[in-house]
mmCIF file of C-alpha atoms in Angstrom:
data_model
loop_
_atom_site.group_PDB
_atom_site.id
_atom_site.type_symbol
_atom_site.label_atom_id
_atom_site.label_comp_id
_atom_site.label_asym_id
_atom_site.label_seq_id
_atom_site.Cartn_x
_atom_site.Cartn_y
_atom_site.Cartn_z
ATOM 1 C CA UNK G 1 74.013 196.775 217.821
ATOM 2 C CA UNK G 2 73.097 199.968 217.145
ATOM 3 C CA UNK G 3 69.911 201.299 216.569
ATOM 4 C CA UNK G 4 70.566 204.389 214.884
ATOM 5 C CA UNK G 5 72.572 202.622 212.566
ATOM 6 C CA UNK G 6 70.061 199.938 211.934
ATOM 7 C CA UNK G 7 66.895 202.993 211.119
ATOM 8 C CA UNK G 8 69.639 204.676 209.301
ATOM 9 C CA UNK G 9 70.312 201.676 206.826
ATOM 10 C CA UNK G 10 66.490 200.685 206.484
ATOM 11 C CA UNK G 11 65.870 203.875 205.406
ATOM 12 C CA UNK G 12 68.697 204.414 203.165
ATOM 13 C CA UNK G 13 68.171 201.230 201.538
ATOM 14 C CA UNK G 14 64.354 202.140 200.700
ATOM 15 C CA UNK G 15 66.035 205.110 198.860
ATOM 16 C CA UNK G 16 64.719 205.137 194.934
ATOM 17 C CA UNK G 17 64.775 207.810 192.518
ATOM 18 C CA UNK G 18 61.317 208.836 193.421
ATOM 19 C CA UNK G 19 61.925 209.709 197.093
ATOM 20 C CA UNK G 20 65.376 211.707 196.807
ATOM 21 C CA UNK G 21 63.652 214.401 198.922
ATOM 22 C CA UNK G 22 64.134 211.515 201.715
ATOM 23 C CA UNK G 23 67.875 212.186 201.876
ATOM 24 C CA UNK G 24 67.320 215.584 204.127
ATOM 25 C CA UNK G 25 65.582 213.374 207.262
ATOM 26 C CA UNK G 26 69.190 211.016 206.862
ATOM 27 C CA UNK G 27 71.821 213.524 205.904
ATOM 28 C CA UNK G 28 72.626 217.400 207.409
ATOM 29 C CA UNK G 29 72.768 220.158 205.345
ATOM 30 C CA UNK G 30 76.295 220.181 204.899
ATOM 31 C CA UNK G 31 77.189 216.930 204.600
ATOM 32 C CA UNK G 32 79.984 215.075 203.301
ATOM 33 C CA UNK G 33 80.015 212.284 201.352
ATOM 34 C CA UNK G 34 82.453 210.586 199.649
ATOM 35 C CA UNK G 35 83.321 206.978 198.157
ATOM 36 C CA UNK G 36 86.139 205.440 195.855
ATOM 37 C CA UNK G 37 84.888 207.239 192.805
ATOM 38 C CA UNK G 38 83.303 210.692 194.266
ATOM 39 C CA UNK G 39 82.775 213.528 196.715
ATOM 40 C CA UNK G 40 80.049 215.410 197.736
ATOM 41 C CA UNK G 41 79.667 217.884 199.599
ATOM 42 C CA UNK G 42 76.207 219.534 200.791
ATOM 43 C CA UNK G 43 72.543 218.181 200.794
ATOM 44 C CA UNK G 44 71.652 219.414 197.471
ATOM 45 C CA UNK G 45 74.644 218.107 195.541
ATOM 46 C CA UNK G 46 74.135 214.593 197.700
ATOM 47 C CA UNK G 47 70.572 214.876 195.708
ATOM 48 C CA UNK G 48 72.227 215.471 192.146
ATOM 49 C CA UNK G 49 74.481 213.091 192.777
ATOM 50 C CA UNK G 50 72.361 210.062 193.582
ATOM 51 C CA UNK G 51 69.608 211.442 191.228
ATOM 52 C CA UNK G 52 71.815 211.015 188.234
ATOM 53 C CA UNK G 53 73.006 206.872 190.210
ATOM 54 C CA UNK G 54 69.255 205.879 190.628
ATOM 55 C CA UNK G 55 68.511 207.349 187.036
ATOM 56 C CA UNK G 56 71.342 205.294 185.148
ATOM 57 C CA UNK G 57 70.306 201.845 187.121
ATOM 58 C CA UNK G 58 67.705 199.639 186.471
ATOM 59 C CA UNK G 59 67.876 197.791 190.053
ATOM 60 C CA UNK G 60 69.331 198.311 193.113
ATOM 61 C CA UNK G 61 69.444 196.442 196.408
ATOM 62 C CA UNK G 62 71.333 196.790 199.549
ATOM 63 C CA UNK G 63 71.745 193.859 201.935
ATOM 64 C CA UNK G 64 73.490 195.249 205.545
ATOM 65 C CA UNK G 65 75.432 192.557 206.870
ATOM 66 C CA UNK G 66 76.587 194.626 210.239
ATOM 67 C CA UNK G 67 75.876 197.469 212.422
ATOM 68 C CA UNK G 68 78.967 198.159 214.230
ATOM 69 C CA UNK G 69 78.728 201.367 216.881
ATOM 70 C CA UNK G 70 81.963 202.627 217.584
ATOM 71 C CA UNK G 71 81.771 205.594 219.997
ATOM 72 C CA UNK G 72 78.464 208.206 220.290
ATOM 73 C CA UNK G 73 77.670 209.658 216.743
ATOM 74 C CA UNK G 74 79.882 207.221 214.807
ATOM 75 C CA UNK G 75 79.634 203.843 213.385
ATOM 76 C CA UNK G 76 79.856 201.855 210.448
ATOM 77 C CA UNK G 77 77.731 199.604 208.172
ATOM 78 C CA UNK G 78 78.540 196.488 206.636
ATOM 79 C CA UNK G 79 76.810 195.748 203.558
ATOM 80 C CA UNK G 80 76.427 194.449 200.087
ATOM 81 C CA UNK G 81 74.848 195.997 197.297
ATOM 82 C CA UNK G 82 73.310 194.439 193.384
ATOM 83 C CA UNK G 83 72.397 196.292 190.450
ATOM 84 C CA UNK G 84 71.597 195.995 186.976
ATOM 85 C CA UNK G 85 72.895 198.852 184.601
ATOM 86 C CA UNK G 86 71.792 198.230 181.100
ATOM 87 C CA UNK G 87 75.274 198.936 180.064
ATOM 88 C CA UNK G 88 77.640 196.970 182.281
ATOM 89 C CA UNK G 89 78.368 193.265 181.662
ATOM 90 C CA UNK G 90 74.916 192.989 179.033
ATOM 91 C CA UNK G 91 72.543 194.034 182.069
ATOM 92 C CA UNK G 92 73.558 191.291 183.978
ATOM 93 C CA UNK G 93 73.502 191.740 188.087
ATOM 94 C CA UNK G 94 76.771 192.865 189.702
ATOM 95 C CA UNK G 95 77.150 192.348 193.134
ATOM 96 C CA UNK G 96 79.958 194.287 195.532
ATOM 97 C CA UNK G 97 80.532 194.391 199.071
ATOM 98 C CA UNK G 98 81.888 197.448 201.034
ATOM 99 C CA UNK G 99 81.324 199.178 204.169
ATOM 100 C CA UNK G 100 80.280 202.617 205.268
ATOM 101 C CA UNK G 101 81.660 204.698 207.855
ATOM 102 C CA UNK G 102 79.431 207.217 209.435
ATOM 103 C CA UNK G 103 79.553 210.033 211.807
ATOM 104 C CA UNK G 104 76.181 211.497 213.000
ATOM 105 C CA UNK G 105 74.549 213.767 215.594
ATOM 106 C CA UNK G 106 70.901 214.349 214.852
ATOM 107 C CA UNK G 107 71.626 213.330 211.142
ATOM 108 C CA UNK G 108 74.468 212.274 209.353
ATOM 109 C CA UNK G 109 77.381 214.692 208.690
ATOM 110 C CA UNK G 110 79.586 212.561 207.616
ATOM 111 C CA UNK G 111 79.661 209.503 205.096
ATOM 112 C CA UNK G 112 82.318 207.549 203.818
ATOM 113 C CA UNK G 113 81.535 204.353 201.517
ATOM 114 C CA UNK G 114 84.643 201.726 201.054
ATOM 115 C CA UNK G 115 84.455 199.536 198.416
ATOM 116 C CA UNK G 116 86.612 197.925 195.522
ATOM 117 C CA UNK G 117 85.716 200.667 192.612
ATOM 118 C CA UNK G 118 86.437 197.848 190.103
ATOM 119 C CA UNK G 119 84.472 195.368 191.402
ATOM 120 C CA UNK G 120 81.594 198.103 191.609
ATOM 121 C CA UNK G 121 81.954 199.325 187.599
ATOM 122 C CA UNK G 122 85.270 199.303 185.837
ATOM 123 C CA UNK G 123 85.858 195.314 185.756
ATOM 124 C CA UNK G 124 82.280 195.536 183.848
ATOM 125 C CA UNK G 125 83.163 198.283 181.239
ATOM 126 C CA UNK G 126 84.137 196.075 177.994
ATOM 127 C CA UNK G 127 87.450 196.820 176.940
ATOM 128 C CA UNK G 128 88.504 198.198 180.129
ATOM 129 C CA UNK G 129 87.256 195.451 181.782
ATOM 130 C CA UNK G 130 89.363 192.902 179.757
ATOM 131 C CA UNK G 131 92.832 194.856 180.429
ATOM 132 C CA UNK G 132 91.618 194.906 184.293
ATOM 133 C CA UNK G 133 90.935 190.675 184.392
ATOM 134 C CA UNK G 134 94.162 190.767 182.389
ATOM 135 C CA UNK G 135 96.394 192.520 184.891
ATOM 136 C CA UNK G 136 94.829 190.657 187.771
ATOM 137 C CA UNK G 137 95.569 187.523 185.876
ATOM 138 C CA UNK G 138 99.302 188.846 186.044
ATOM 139 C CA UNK G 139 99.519 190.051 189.502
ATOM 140 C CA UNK G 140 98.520 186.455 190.555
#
């Protein structure tokens, strides 16, 4: 088990959209960052960018399941994460699981979040979200 990886995720899980400025003691200056939906790059835009996510949510939780160490500087985290947006699925609590990939030296550099991206917000979006249950309903 890692340690780094276990700080890292304690501290990035305390992240709120009152402490943003927190993001420069986990992340380098020129990080990258990306998931199914987005990419970052650089510390300030990584501040924009989850500005404008903890501004649109009412709660959000992160529960880290694994801290898996690969080789010095990288790793990855195992996790799942709830939260409430007052305009997905009537406000209800939506719950995905994904993993994060990392690559660090003093700070992170490097980011990478996995997840299903309709699981996370398009299965929740009304209409969109009926065509998506629809088409799994077909696939199956």
């Amino acid at each position: 088990m890692s340690d780094y990886l276990r700080r890292f995720a304690e501290r990035f899980a305390g992240l709120h959209a009152g402490n943003l400025d927190l993001l420069r003691e986990l992340y380098s200056d020129d990080v990258l960052f990306r998931d199914p939906l987005h990419e970052v790059r650089g510390l300030p835009a990584l501040r924009g960018y989850f500005g404008e996510l903890y501004g649109n949510i009412q709660q959000l939780h992160f529960e880290f399941h694994g801290f898996d160490q690969v080789s010095d500087g990288e790793g990855y985290l195992r996790w799942s994460m709830s939260y409430r947006h007052p305009r997905l699925r009537g406000g209800a609590l939506i719950r995905v699981d994904g993993c994060s990939h990392l690559l660090w030296w003093d700070k992170v550099y490097q980011h990478r979040d996995y997840f299903d991206a309709g699981a996370l917000l398009y299965e929740h979006v009304p209409l969109l979200g009926r065509v998506i249950a629809w088409l799994k309903g077909r696939l199956t």
